[in-house]
Coordinates of C-alpha atoms in Angstrom, one line a residue:
Chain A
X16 CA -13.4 39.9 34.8
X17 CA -15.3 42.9 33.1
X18 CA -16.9 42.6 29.7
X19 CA -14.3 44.9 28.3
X20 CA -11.2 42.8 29.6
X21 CA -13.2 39.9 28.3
X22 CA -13.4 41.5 24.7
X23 CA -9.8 42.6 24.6
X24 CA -8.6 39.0 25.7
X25 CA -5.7 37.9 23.1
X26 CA -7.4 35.0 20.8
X27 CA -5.0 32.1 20.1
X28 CA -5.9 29.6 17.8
X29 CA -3.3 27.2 19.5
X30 CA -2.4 25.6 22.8
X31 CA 1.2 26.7 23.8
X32 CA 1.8 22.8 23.8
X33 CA 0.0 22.8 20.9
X34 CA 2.1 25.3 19.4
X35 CA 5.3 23.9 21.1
X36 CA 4.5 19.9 19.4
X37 CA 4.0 21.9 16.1
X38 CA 7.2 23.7 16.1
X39 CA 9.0 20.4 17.7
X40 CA 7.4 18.2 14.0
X41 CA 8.8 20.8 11.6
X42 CA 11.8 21.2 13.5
X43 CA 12.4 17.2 13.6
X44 CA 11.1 17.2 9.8
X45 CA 14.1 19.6 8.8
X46 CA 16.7 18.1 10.5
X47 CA 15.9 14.8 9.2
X48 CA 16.0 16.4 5.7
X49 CA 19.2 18.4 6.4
X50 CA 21.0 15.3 8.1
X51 CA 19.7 12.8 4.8
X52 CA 20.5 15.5 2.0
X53 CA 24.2 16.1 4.2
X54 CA 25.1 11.9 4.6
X55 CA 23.4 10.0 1.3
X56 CA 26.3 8.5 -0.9
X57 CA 25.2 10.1 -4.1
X58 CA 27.7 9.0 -7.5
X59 CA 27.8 12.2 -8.8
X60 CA 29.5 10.9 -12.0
X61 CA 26.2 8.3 -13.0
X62 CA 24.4 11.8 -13.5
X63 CA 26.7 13.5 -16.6
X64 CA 25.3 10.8 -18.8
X65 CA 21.8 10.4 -17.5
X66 CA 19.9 12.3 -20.2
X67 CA 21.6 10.5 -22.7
X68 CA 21.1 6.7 -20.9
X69 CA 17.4 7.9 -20.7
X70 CA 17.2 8.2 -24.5
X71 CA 19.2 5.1 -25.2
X72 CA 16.6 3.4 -23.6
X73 CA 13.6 5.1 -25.6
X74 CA 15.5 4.3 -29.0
X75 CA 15.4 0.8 -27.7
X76 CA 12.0 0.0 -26.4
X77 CA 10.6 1.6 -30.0
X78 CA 9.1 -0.1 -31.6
X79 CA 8.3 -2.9 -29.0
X80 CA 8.8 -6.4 -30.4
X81 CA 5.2 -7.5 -30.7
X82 CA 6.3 -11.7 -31.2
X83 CA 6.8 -11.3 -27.6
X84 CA 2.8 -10.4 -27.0
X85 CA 2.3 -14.4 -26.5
X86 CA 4.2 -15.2 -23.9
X87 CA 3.7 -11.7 -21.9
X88 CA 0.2 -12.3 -22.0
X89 CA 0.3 -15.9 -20.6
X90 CA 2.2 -14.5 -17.7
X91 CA -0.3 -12.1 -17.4
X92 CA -2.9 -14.6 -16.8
X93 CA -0.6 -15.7 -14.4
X94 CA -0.5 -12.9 -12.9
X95 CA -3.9 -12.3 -12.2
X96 CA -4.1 -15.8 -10.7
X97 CA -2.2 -14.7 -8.5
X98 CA -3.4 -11.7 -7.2
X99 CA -6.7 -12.9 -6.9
X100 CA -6.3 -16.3 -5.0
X101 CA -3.9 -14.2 -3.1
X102 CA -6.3 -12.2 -2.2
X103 CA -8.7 -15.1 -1.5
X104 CA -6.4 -16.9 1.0
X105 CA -5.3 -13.2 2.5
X106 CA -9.0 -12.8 3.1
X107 CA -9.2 -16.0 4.4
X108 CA -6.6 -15.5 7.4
X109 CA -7.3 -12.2 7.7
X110 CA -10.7 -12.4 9.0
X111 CA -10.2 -14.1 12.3
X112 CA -7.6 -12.4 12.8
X113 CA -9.1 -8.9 12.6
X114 CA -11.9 -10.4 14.9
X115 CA -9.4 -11.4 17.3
X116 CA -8.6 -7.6 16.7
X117 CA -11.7 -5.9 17.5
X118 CA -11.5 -4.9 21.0
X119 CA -15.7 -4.8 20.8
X120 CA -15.6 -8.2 19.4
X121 CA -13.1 -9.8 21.5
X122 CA -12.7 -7.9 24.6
X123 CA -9.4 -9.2 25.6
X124 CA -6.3 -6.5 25.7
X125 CA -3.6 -9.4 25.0
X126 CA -5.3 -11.2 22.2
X127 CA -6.0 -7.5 20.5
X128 CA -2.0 -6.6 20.9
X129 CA -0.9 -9.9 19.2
X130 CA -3.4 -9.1 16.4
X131 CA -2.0 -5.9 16.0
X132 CA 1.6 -7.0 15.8
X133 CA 0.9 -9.9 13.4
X134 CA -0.8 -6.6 10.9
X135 CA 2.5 -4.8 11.5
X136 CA 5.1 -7.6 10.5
X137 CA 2.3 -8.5 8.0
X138 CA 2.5 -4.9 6.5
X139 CA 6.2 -3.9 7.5
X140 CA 7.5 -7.1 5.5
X141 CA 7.7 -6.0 1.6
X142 CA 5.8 -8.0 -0.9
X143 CA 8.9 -8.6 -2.6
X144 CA 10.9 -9.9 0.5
X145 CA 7.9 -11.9 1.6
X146 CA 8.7 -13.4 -2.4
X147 CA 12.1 -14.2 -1.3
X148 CA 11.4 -16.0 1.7
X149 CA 8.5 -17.9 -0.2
X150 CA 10.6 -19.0 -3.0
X151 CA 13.3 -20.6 -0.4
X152 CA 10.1 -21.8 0.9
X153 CA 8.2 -23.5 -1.8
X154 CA 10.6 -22.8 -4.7
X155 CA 10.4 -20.4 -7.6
X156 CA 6.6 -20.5 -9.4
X157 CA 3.6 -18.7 -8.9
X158 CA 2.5 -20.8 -5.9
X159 CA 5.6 -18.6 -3.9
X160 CA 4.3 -15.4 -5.8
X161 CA 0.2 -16.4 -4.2
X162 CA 1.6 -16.9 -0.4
X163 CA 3.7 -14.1 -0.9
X164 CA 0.6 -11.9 -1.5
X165 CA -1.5 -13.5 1.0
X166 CA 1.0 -13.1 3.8
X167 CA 1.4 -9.2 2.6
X168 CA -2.3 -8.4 2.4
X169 CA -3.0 -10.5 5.8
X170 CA -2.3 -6.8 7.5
X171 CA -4.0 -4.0 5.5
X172 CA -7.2 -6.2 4.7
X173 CA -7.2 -7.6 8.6
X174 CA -6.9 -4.2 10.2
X175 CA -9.3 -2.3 8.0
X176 CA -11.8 -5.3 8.9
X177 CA -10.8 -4.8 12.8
X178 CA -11.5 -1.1 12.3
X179 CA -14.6 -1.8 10.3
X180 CA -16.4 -4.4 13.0
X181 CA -15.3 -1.6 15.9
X182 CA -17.1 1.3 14.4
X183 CA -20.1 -0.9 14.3
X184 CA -23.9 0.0 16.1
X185 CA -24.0 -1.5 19.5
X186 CA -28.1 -1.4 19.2
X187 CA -28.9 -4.2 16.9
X188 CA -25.5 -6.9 18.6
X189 CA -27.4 -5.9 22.5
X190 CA -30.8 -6.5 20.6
X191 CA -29.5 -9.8 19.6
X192 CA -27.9 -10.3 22.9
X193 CA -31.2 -9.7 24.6
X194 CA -32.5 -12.6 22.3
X195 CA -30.3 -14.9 24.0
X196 CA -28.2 -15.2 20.6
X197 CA -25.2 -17.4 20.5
X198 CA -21.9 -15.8 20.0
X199 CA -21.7 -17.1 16.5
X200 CA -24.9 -15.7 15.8
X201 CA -24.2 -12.6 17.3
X202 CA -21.4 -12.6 14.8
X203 CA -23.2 -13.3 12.1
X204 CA -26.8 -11.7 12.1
X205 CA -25.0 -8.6 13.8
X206 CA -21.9 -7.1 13.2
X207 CA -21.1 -9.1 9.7
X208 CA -24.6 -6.8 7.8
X209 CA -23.5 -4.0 9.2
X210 CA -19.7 -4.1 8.1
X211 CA -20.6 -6.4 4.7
X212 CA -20.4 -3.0 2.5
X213 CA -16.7 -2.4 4.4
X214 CA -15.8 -5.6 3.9
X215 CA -15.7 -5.9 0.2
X216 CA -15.0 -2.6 -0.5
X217 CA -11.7 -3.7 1.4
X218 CA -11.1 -6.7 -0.4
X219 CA -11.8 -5.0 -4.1
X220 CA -9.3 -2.1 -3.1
X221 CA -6.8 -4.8 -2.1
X222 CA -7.4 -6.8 -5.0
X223 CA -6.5 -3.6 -7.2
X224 CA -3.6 -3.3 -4.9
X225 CA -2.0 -6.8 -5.6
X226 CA -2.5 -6.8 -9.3
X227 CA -0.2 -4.0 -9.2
X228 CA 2.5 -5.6 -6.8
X229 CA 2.1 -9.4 -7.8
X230 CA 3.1 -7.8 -11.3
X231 CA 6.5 -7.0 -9.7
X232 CA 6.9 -11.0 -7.9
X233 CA 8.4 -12.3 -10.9
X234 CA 11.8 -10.1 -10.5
X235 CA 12.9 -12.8 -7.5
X236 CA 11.4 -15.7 -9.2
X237 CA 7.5 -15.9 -7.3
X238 CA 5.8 -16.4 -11.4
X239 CA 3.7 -14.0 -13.2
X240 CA 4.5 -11.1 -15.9
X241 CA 7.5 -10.2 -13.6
X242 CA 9.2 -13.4 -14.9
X243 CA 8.6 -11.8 -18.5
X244 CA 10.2 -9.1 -17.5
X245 CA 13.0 -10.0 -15.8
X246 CA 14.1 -12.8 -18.3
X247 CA 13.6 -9.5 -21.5
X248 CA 15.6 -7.4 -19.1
X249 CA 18.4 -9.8 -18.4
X250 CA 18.6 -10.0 -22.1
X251 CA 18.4 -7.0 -22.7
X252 CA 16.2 -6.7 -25.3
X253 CA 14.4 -3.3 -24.3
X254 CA 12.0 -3.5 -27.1
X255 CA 10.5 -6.7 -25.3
X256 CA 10.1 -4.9 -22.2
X257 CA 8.0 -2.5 -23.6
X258 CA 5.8 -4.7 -24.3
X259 CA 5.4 -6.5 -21.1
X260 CA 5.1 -2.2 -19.5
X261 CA 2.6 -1.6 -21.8
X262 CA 0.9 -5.0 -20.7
X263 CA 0.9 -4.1 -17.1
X264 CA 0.2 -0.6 -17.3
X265 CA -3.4 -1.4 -19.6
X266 CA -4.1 -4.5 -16.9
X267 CA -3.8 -1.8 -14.1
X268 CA -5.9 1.1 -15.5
X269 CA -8.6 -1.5 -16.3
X270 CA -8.3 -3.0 -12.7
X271 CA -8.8 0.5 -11.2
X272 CA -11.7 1.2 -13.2
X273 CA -13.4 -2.0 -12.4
X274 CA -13.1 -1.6 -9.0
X275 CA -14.4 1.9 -8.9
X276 CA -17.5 0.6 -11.0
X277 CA -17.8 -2.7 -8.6
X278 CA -17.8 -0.1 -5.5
X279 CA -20.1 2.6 -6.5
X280 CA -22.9 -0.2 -6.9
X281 CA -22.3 -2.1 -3.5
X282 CA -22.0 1.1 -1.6
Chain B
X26 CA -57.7 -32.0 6.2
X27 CA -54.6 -29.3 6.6
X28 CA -51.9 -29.7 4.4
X29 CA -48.9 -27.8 4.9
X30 CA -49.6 -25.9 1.3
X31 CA -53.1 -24.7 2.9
X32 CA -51.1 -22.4 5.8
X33 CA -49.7 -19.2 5.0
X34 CA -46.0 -19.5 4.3
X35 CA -43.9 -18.9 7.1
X36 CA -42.0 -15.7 6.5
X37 CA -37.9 -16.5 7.5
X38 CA -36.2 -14.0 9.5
X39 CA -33.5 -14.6 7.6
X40 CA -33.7 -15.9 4.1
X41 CA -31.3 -17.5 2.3
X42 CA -29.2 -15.7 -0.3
X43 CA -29.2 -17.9 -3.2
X44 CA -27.3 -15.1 -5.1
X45 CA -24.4 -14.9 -2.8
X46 CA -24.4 -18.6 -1.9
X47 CA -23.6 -19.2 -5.6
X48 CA -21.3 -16.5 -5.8
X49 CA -19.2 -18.1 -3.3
X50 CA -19.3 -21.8 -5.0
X51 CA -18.5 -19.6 -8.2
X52 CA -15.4 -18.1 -6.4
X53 CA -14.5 -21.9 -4.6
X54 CA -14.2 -23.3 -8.1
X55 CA -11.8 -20.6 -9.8
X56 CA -9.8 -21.1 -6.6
X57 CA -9.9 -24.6 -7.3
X58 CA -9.3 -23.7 -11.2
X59 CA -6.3 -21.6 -10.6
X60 CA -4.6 -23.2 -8.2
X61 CA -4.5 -26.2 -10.9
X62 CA -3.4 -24.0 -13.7
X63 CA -0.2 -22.8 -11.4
X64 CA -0.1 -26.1 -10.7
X65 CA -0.4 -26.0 -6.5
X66 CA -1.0 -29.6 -5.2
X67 CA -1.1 -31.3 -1.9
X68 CA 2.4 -33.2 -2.8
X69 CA 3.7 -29.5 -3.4
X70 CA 2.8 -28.0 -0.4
X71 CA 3.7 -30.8 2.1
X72 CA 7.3 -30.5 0.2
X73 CA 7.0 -27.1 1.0
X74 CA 6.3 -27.3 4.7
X75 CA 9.5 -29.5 5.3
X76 CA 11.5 -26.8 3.3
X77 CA 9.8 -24.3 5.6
X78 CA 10.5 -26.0 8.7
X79 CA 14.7 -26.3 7.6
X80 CA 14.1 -22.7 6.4
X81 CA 13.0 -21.5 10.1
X82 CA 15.6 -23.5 11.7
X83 CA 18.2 -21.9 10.0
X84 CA 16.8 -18.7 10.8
X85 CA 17.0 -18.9 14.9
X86 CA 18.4 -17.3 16.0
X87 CA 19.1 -14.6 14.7
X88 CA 22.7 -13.1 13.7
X89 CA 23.0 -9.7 14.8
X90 CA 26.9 -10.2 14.1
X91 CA 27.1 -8.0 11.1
X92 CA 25.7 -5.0 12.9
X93 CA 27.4 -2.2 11.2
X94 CA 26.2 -3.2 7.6
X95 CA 22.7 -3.8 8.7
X96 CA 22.9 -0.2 10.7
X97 CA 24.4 1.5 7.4
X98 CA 22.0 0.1 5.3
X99 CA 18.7 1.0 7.7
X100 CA 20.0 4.6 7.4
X101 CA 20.3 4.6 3.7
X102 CA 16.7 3.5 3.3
X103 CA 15.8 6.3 6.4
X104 CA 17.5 8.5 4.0
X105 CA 16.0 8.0 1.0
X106 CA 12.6 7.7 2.2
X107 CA 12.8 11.2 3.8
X108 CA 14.6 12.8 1.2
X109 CA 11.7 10.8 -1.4
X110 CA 9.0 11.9 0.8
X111 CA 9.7 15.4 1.3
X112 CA 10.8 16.4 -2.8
X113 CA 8.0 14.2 -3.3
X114 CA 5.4 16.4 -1.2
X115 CA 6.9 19.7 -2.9
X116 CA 6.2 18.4 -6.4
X117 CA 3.1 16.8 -5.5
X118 CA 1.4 20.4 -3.9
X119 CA 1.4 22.1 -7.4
X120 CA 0.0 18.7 -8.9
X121 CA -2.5 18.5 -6.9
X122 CA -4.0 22.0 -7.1
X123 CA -3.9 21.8 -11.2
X124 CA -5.7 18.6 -11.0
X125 CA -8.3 19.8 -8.6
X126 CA -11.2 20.4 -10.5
X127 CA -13.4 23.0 -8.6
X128 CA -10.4 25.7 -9.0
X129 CA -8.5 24.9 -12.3
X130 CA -10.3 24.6 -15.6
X131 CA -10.5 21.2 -17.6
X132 CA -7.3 22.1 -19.9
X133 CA -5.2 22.1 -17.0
X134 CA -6.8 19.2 -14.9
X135 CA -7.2 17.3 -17.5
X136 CA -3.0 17.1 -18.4
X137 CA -2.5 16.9 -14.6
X138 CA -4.7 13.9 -14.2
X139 CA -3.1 12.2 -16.9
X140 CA 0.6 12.7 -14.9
X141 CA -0.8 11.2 -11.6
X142 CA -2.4 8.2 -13.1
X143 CA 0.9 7.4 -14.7
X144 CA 3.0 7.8 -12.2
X145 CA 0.4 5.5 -9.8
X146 CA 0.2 2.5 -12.4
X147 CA 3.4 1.4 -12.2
X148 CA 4.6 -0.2 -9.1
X149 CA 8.1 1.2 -7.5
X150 CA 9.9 -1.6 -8.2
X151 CA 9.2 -1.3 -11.8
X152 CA 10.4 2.5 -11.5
X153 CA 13.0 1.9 -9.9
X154 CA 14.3 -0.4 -13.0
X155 CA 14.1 2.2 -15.2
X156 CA 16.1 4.7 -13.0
X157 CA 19.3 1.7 -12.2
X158 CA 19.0 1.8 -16.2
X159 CA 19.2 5.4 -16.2
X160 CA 21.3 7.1 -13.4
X161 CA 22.9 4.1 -12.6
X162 CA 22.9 1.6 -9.4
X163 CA 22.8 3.7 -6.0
X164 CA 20.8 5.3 -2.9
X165 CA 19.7 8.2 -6.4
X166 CA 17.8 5.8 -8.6
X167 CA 15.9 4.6 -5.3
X168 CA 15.0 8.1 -4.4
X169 CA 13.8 9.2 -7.7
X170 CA 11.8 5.8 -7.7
X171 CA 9.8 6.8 -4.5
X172 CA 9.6 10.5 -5.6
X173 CA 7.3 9.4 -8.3
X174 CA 5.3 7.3 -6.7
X175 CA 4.8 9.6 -4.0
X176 CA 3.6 12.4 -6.5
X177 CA 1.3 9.9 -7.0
X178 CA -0.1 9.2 -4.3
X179 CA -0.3 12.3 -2.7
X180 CA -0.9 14.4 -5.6
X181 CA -4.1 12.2 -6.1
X182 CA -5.8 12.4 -2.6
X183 CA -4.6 16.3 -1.8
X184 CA -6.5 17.0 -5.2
X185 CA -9.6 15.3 -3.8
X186 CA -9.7 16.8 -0.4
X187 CA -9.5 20.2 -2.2
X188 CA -12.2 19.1 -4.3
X189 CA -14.5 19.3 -1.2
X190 CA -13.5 22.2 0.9
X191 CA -16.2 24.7 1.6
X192 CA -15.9 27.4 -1.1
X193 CA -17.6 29.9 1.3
X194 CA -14.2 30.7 2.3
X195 CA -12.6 30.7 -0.5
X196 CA -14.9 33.4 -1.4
X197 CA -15.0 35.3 1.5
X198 CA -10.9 35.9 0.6
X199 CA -11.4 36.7 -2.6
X200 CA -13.8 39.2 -1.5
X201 CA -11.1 41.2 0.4
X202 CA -9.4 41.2 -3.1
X203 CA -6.6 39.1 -2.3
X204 CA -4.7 37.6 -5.2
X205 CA -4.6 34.2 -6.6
X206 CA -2.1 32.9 -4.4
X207 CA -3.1 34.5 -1.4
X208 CA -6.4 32.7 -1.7
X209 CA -4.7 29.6 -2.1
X210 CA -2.9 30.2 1.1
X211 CA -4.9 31.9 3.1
X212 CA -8.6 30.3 1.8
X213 CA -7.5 26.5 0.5
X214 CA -4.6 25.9 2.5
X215 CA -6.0 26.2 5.9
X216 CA -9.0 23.6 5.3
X217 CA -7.2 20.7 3.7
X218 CA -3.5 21.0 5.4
X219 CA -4.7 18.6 8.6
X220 CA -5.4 16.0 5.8
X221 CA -2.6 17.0 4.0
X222 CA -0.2 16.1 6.9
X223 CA -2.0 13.0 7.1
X224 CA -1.1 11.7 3.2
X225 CA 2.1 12.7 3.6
X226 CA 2.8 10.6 7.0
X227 CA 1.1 8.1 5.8
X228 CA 3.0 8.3 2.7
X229 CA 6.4 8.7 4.7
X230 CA 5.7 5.0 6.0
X231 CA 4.7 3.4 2.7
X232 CA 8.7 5.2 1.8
X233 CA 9.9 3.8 4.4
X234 CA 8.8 0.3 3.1
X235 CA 9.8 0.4 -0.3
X236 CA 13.1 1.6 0.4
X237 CA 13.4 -1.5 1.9
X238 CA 13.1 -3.2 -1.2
X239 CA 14.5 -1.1 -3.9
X240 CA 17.5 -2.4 -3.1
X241 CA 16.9 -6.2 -4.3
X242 CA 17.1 -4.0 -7.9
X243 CA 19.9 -2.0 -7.1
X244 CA 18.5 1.3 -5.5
X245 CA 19.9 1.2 -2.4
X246 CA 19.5 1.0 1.0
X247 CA 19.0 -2.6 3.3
X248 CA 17.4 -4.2 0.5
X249 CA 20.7 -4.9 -1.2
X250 CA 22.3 -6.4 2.3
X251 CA 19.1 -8.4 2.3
X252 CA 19.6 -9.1 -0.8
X253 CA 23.6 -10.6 -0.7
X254 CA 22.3 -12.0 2.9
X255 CA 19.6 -14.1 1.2
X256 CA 21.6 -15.1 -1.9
X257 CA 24.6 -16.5 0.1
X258 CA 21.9 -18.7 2.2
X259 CA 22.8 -16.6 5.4
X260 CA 19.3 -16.8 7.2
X261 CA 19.8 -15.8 9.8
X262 CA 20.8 -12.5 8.9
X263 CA 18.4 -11.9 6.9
X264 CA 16.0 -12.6 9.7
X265 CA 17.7 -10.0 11.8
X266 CA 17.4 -7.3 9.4
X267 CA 13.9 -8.7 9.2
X268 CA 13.4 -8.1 12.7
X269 CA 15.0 -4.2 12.7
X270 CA 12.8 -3.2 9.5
X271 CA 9.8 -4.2 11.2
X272 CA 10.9 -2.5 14.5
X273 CA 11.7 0.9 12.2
X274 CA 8.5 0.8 10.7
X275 CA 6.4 0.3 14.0
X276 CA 8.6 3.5 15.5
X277 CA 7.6 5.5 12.1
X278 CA 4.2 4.4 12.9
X279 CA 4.1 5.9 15.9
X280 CA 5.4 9.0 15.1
X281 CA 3.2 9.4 12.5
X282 CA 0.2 8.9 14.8
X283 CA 1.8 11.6 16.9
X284 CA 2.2 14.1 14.0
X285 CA -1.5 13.5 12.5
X286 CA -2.9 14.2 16.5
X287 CA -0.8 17.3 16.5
X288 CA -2.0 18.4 13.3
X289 CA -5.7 17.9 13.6

């Protein structure tokens, strides 16, 4: 090839398969749109009225019935019970299992795959359908509402952890290894420093995560401000669900911005 | 005589951390606290485990004998997370380039901002409440439901990745005196779409899951068989739908893995 063919090659940023896979995704993307937008069972009659339903329901949330503060806030302590010894026993469970998930930390294909598939069904199953299967379980109440959350967070915390301990420095675990370290000690003095800042940076985000959904628990009968909210709504006294909104939305913001503070000092 | 105070003190290779060691006795006994004030006992939980174990038994195996309703309502959540995700994307692009703050000024961010954290603070569920209330019960108040928490989402972490693209391009476009717009597409677009795919699978899946579960509040989709299933103590139904959500959202996984490799 002379210089000149080699300057007047065509430049392609893409692979043809490269190109091919890209045109296959938006191709797939549209027809799923097209197919979903053609076949959903859509009521047009609901719609006429739905500006007006939208400011029936202002009119009666203002002004928000403030003698039901009491109660929404004792559910609210609830709540965060709940989310946060949820997030304990989540933790808990979730440890060993993302160790058993770590293909550097437990080299064994099999025992890595059922990891795997217990994060899936742990993530795949809802919060609130892991409610429902806890309340027939344990019966309605918050202790439902806690295993609920544990058995929900069991895959997001244990795969970010399995993630965490495989990304870690192989230096310091052979040093240790070298040693004539234990396995346990292995464990401990080496891979658990290095992914300590991952680890509770996991747990804080999941924390944050399961105020927001164990606020939700109470609507199948798992405890917390969801109970508030369901038993106003049944009622419908709209100007007490206001109040409980307003309760959750404040105790969300101020979760977030604790966690952010909490994480920007143990990073 | 040689006492052991006389020697130097032996230097541990790994000292005690008497700060963490009593944060962890801190966190045993509000575990301990709380679990009192929801009032969790032994007695309960041993009750529990023998409901549990009549639970499972009724579960197995499972009832894949009402096929067609569990099929029709698997593609009613498939539909309403796409159709969610995708009117959810287009309203979260514009969202997310007034909230970025390197290219918009504060008066525009700041309003911007405000919109994402709202629609992020409350969960879908809660949402999708106010919608049944407001367009009434069906596969529509669902769909709006995930909409805005997809704007969320996606509107949130496509304004940070644009926050940290190299503005050397950016400036090398407008140098050729392109327009606004063709800076956006031609300088912004480019560095933070790979990522941008990647939100927007990811947020496909997390559709996918809570259109499982609008249902329960009357948004449609396999939710509300799940629902009826549960309520008239048919378990074992409601572990086979069980077992076909989770099977729907490993395949969406994997697509999604296939998309974000095609995209990088």
């Amino acid at each position: 090839m002379t210089v000149v063919e080699q300057l007047n090659r065509d430049w392609q940023r893409f692979t043809p398969l490269r190109r091919l896979s890209r045109f296959a995704f938006y191709l797939c993307a549209v027809a799923a749109l097209v197919a979903s937008l053609r076949t959903i069972e859509i009521i047009p009659e609901f719609l006429y009225d739905a500006p007006e339903q939208m400011v029936d329901l202002v009119q009666r949330m203002v002004p928000p019935d403030w003698s039901y503060l009491k109660p929404t806030l004792d559910a609210l302590v609830e709540t965060l019970h709940i989310a946060t010894v949820g997030t304990v026993f989540a933790i808990f469970m979730a440890v060993p299992i993302g160790i058993m998930g770590a293909s550097n930390v437990t080299p064994n294909g099999p025992l890595n795959l059922l990891a795997k598939f217990i994060f899936v069904t742990s993530r795949s199953v809802n919060s609130l359908i892991w409610a429902l299967l806890f309340v027939a379980v344990f019966g309605p109440g918050p202790l439902a509402g806690t295993f609920a959350i544990a058995f929900r967070s069991i895959g997001f915390t244990g795969k970010l952890f399995a993630e965490a301990l495989e990304e870690a420095d192989k230096g310091s675990i052979e040093a240790l290894t070298a040693a004539g370290a234990s396995r346990p000690s292995t464990f401990i003095m080496g891979y658990w420093p290095q992914v300590r800042p991952a680890f509770w940076s996991i747990a804080l985000f999941r924390w944050d995560i399961n105020i927001r959904e164990s606020a939700v628990l109470g609507l199948v009968g798992a405890g917390g401000i969801g109970v508030a909210l369901d038993t106003a709504m049944s009622l419908l006294y709209w100007d007490q669900v206001a109040v409980v909104l307003l309760a959750i939305f404040i105790v969300v913001v101020l979760a977030e911005i604790i966690v952010t503070s909490v994480r920007t000092k143990l990073i | 005589m040689t006492s052991a105070t006389d020697q130097p003190r032996r230097r541990a290779a790994f000292p005690p951390n008497w700060r963490a060691r009593i944060g962890f006795v801190l966190l045993a006994l509000y575990v301990v606290y709380a679990c009192a004030h929801m009032g969790v006992s032994l007695e309960r939980l041993q009750v529990g485990m023998e409901h549990g174990q009549r639970f499972l038994a009724r579960m197995f195996p499972p009832n894949f004998g009402r096929w067609e309703l569990i099929v029709s309502g698997i593609v009613e959540s498939l539909q309403i997370a796409v159709i969610a995700t995708f009117f959810g994307i287009v309203l979260a692009l514009p969202t997310g380039f007034l909230a970025a703050r390197n290219l918009m000024p504060v008066w525009v961010t700041w309003p911007a901002r405000a919109l994402i954290a709202l629609c992020r603070s409350f969960h879908p569920i809660i949402v999708a409440i106010i919608f049944v209330k407001a367009i009434g019960f069906g596969a529509l108040a669902g769909v709006m439901a995930l909409i805005v928490a997809s704007i969320g989402f996606i509107s949130k972490l496509f304004a940070e990745a644009i926050e940290e693209i190299s503005l050397k391009q950016v400036e090398a476009v407008r140098a050729t005196g392109a327009g606004f717009l063709s800076v956006l597409i031609m300088g912004v677009l480019p560095q933070v779409l790979p990522r941008f795919i990647g939100f927007s699978t990811y947020q496909l899946d997390s559709n996918l899951r809570n259109s499982t579960m609008v249902g329960i509040v009357g948004g449609g989709g396999i939710g509300a068989t799940l629902f009826t299933a549960y309520q008239r103590f048919d378990f074992d139904v409601v572990l086979a739908i069980l077992i076909v959500i989770v099977a729907m959202i490993m395949v969406a996984e994997v697509i999604s893995t296939w998309a974000r490799k095609v995209f990088q």
